[in-house]
């Protein structure tokens, strides 16, 4: 069935002589016009094609307007960034957290402001300099380390740095396993207190509560991050560090002075010989070596770290003569039992391990990979020899001096 409409039938037109039609059909004074074609039902309906075109034009216009709006927004944000309109010009309030900020000798407000901004203590160096100019009243920021906060207002930061000593500290980061001399060098650099003052205090360790057998402050200068008040003396600084060590020993349940010294000495060996994951196992192995029934090593700890401490160097490379030298009071290859004292500053974790060693059957341990810290334990010398060979094989793949 067709949906097409039938065409109108053609009509025969009468024949006229030229000019006759106008004369006969039109009144005088009227013009002739051709009659419009009769509209069909199809022509009365809007064309679907026109509708589709109209929709396409609408969609295109919407897309163009959206793209235009995006370009305008992007350009606006670009100009805001370019002109600094999006930047936080200043923080509000006293800030949060805690950070040690160091002002070096010769640092001026502009350089200090840049450092403060880099550490997110202030929002912008420019606002800090403006605040300093308004508040300093001719004063200068003195070199030193200051206890600051993150995201301080520029005004609060200026107050902290111009506080006439309030808030100013000497910052010292003392790592675990450092020897006494290394700790003193850090304290000297941080506080500018002469090295000789710390060394003089170490000559009389008993004034800080150390037992009579203590030959120095070695082992009692507790590691950690310190912020010493700028007015503190060398004696006050050492007192604070040794107090932290005593507090840690007591927290581990060790209160007797002689036992504290023994635990601290053992903890310093654990610290030097093992990674943190193996502290308790190494402590248990050392305890086995110190046992009265030890026939495997006959009371010898055989620690390279103790021998090299007595030789005043840090190395794993020892000659047979150095291992046999009984005159070295820290030589645990030649002398049974613990050395005469600690060989470094043990951490809280090492002290806990020494006070609470793991119950293990081992006497030997060796770190077979210095990069990963993998340590292997054994109960017999024969098994230990295999692991030592594994370590030597690993060293053979390393650059010269890596295992020295």
PDB file of N, CA, C and O in Angstrom, residues 321-352:
ATOM      1  N   UNK A 321      96.650 -10.392  63.881  1.00  0.00           N
ATOM      2  CA  UNK A 321      97.381  -9.843  65.018  1.00  0.00           C
ATOM      3  C   UNK A 321      96.474  -8.948  65.871  1.00  0.00           C
ATOM      4  O   UNK A 321      96.544  -8.965  67.107  1.00  0.00           O
ATOM      5  N   UNK A 322      95.626  -8.176  65.207  1.00  0.00           N
ATOM      6  CA  UNK A 322      94.714  -7.297  65.947  1.00  0.00           C
ATOM      7  C   UNK A 322      93.681  -8.110  66.723  1.00  0.00           C
ATOM      8  O   UNK A 322      93.310  -7.746  67.840  1.00  0.00           O
ATOM      9  N   UNK A 323      93.238  -9.216  66.153  1.00  0.00           N
ATOM     10  CA  UNK A 323      92.275 -10.066  66.848  1.00  0.00           C
ATOM     11  C   UNK A 323      92.910 -10.790  68.044  1.00  0.00           C
ATOM     12  O   UNK A 323      92.222 -11.136  69.007  1.00  0.00           O
ATOM     13  N   UNK A 324      94.205 -10.991  67.986  1.00  0.00           N
ATOM     14  CA  UNK A 324      94.895 -11.723  69.060  1.00  0.00           C
ATOM     15  C   UNK A 324      95.434 -10.805  70.144  1.00  0.00           C
ATOM     16  O   UNK A 324      95.930 -11.281  71.179  1.00  0.00           O
ATOM     17  N   UNK A 325      95.321  -9.490  69.955  1.00  0.00           N
ATOM     18  CA  UNK A 325      95.919  -8.524  70.881  1.00  0.00           C
ATOM     19  C   UNK A 325      95.079  -8.385  72.150  1.00  0.00           C
ATOM     20  O   UNK A 325      94.059  -7.704  72.169  1.00  0.00           O
ATOM     21  N   UNK A 326      95.535  -8.989  73.244  1.00  0.00           N
ATOM     22  CA  UNK A 326      94.810  -8.940  74.506  1.00  0.00           C
ATOM     23  C   UNK A 326      94.927  -7.594  75.199  1.00  0.00           C
ATOM     24  O   UNK A 326      94.143  -7.287  76.110  1.00  0.00           O
ATOM     25  N   UNK A 327      95.879  -6.789  74.778  1.00  0.00           N
ATOM     26  CA  UNK A 327      96.063  -5.491  75.431  1.00  0.00           C
ATOM     27  C   UNK A 327      94.930  -4.513  75.078  1.00  0.00           C
ATOM     28  O   UNK A 327      94.769  -3.493  75.757  1.00  0.00           O
ATOM     29  N   UNK A 328      94.188  -4.804  74.055  1.00  0.00           N
ATOM     30  CA  UNK A 328      93.042  -3.986  73.694  1.00  0.00           C
ATOM     31  C   UNK A 328      91.875  -4.396  74.594  1.00  0.00           C
ATOM     32  O   UNK A 328      91.315  -5.484  74.443  1.00  0.00           O
ATOM     33  N   UNK A 329      91.478  -3.546  75.548  1.00  0.00           N
ATOM     34  CA  UNK A 329      90.434  -3.940  76.505  1.00  0.00           C
ATOM     35  C   UNK A 329      89.056  -4.118  75.854  1.00  0.00           C
ATOM     36  O   UNK A 329      88.141  -4.608  76.504  1.00  0.00           O
ATOM     37  N   UNK A 330      88.938  -3.732  74.597  1.00  0.00           N
ATOM     38  CA  UNK A 330      87.686  -3.899  73.860  1.00  0.00           C
ATOM     39  C   UNK A 330      87.766  -5.078  72.886  1.00  0.00           C
ATOM     40  O   UNK A 330      86.842  -5.283  72.106  1.00  0.00           O
ATOM     41  N   UNK A 331      88.850  -5.852  72.964  1.00  0.00           N
ATOM     42  CA  UNK A 331      89.033  -6.979  72.053  1.00  0.00           C
ATOM     43  C   UNK A 331      88.281  -8.200  72.583  1.00  0.00           C
ATOM     44  O   UNK A 331      88.748  -8.887  73.500  1.00  0.00           O
ATOM     45  N   UNK A 332      87.119  -8.481  72.017  1.00  0.00           N
ATOM     46  CA  UNK A 332      86.313  -9.612  72.477  1.00  0.00           C
ATOM     47  C   UNK A 332      86.661 -10.912  71.750  1.00  0.00           C
ATOM     48  O   UNK A 332      85.991 -11.931  71.957  1.00  0.00           O
ATOM     49  N   UNK A 333      87.698 -10.865  70.886  1.00  0.00           N
ATOM     50  CA  UNK A 333      88.242 -12.096  70.310  1.00  0.00           C
ATOM     51  C   UNK A 333      89.262 -12.700  71.265  1.00  0.00           C
ATOM     52  O   UNK A 333      89.379 -13.931  71.366  1.00  0.00           O
ATOM     53  N   UNK A 334      90.002 -11.826  71.954  1.00  0.00           N
ATOM     54  CA  UNK A 334      91.082 -12.309  72.833  1.00  0.00           C
ATOM     55  C   UNK A 334      90.669 -12.339  74.298  1.00  0.00           C
ATOM     56  O   UNK A 334      91.214 -13.133  75.079  1.00  0.00           O
ATOM     57  N   UNK A 335      89.715 -11.469  74.683  1.00  0.00           N
ATOM     58  CA  UNK A 335      89.295 -11.381  76.077  1.00  0.00           C
ATOM     59  C   UNK A 335      87.844 -11.833  76.220  1.00  0.00           C
ATOM     60  O   UNK A 335      86.964 -11.302  75.544  1.00  0.00           O
ATOM     61  N   UNK A 336      87.571 -12.810  77.083  1.00  0.00           N
ATOM     62  CA  UNK A 336      86.197 -13.297  77.253  1.00  0.00           C
ATOM     63  C   UNK A 336      85.316 -12.254  77.943  1.00  0.00           C
ATOM     64  O   UNK A 336      85.805 -11.356  78.623  1.00  0.00           O
ATOM     65  N   UNK A 337      84.011 -12.415  77.749  1.00  0.00           N
ATOM     66  CA  UNK A 337      83.069 -11.522  78.407  1.00  0.00           C
ATOM     67  C   UNK A 337      82.876 -10.216  77.643  1.00  0.00           C
ATOM     68  O   UNK A 337      83.367 -10.029  76.525  1.00  0.00           O
ATOM     69  N   UNK A 338      82.140  -9.318  78.261  1.00  0.00           N
ATOM     70  CA  UNK A 338      81.884  -8.021  77.662  1.00  0.00           C
ATOM     71  C   UNK A 338      83.137  -7.148  77.690  1.00  0.00           C
ATOM     72  O   UNK A 338      84.020  -7.339  78.542  1.00  0.00           O
ATOM     73  N   UNK A 339      83.254  -6.184  76.796  1.00  0.00           N
ATOM     74  CA  UNK A 339      84.375  -5.243  76.864  1.00  0.00           C
ATOM     75  C   UNK A 339      84.231  -4.356  78.100  1.00  0.00           C
ATOM     76  O   UNK A 339      83.246  -4.445  78.835  1.00  0.00           O
ATOM     77  N   UNK A 340      85.180  -3.482  78.303  1.00  0.00           N
ATOM     78  CA  UNK A 340      85.195  -2.684  79.531  1.00  0.00           C
ATOM     79  C   UNK A 340      84.082  -1.642  79.584  1.00  0.00           C
ATOM     80  O   UNK A 340      83.845  -1.047  80.638  1.00  0.00           O
ATOM     81  N   UNK A 341      83.419  -1.407  78.486  1.00  0.00           N
ATOM     82  CA  UNK A 341      82.334  -0.432  78.506  1.00  0.00           C
ATOM     83  C   UNK A 341      81.635  -0.353  77.160  1.00  0.00           C
ATOM     84  O   UNK A 341      82.010  -1.040  76.192  1.00  0.00           O
ATOM     85  N   UNK A 342      80.607   0.469  77.065  1.00  0.00           N
ATOM     86  CA  UNK A 342      79.877   0.626  75.809  1.00  0.00           C
ATOM     87  C   UNK A 342      80.780   1.129  74.690  1.00  0.00           C
ATOM     88  O   UNK A 342      81.810   1.756  74.933  1.00  0.00           O
ATOM     89  N   UNK A 343      80.348   0.870  73.439  1.00  0.00           N
ATOM     90  CA  UNK A 343      81.134   1.288  72.271  1.00  0.00           C
ATOM     91  C   UNK A 343      80.378   2.303  71.404  1.00  0.00           C
ATOM     92  O   UNK A 343      80.803   2.609  70.291  1.00  0.00           O
ATOM     93  N   UNK A 344      79.262   2.817  71.907  1.00  0.00           N
ATOM     94  CA  UNK A 344      78.481   3.787  71.153  1.00  0.00           C
ATOM     95  C   UNK A 344      77.189   4.101  71.881  1.00  0.00           C
ATOM     96  O   UNK A 344      76.958   3.629  73.003  1.00  0.00           O
ATOM     97  N   UNK A 345      76.365   4.908  71.254  1.00  0.00           N
ATOM     98  CA  UNK A 345      75.086   5.302  71.860  1.00  0.00           C
ATOM     99  C   UNK A 345      73.970   4.389  71.365  1.00  0.00           C
ATOM    100  O   UNK A 345      73.532   4.519  70.218  1.00  0.00           O
ATOM    101  N   UNK A 346      73.492   3.469  72.209  1.00  0.00           N
ATOM    102  CA  UNK A 346      72.422   2.570  71.758  1.00  0.00           C
ATOM    103  C   UNK A 346      71.064   3.261  71.794  1.00  0.00           C
ATOM    104  O   UNK A 346      70.807   4.152  72.602  1.00  0.00           O
ATOM    105  N   UNK A 347      70.187   2.820  70.926  1.00  0.00           N
ATOM    106  CA  UNK A 347      68.830   3.356  70.857  1.00  0.00           C
ATOM    107  C   UNK A 347      67.953   2.701  71.918  1.00  0.00           C
ATOM    108  O   UNK A 347      68.346   1.724  72.575  1.00  0.00           O
ATOM    109  N   UNK A 348      66.741   3.232  72.057  1.00  0.00           N
ATOM    110  CA  UNK A 348      65.771   2.634  72.977  1.00  0.00           C
ATOM    111  C   UNK A 348      65.501   1.190  72.590  1.00  0.00           C
ATOM    112  O   UNK A 348      65.401   0.312  73.451  1.00  0.00           O
ATOM    113  N   UNK A 349      65.380   0.917  71.282  1.00  0.00           N
ATOM    114  CA  UNK A 349      65.083  -0.447  70.822  1.00  0.00           C
ATOM    115  C   UNK A 349      66.216  -1.417  71.171  1.00  0.00           C
ATOM    116  O   UNK A 349      65.960  -2.568  71.542  1.00  0.00           O
ATOM    117  N   UNK A 350      67.453  -0.946  71.028  1.00  0.00           N
ATOM    118  CA  UNK A 350      68.598  -1.813  71.347  1.00  0.00           C
ATOM    119  C   UNK A 350      68.669  -2.073  72.847  1.00  0.00           C
ATOM    120  O   UNK A 350      68.999  -3.193  73.281  1.00  0.00           O
ATOM    121  N   UNK A 351      68.365  -1.062  73.664  1.00  0.00           N
ATOM    122  CA  UNK A 351      68.357  -1.248  75.119  1.00  0.00           C
ATOM    123  C   UNK A 351      67.278  -2.251  75.509  1.00  0.00           C
ATOM    124  O   UNK A 351      67.506  -3.143  76.339  1.00  0.00           O
ATOM    125  N   UNK A 352      66.104  -2.126  74.922  1.00  0.00           N
ATOM    126  CA  UNK A 352      65.018  -3.075  75.212  1.00  0.00           C
ATOM    127  C   UNK A 352      65.418  -4.502  74.843  1.00  0.00           C
ATOM    128  O   UNK A 352      65.120  -5.457  75.578  1.00  0.00           O
TER     129      UNK A 352
END
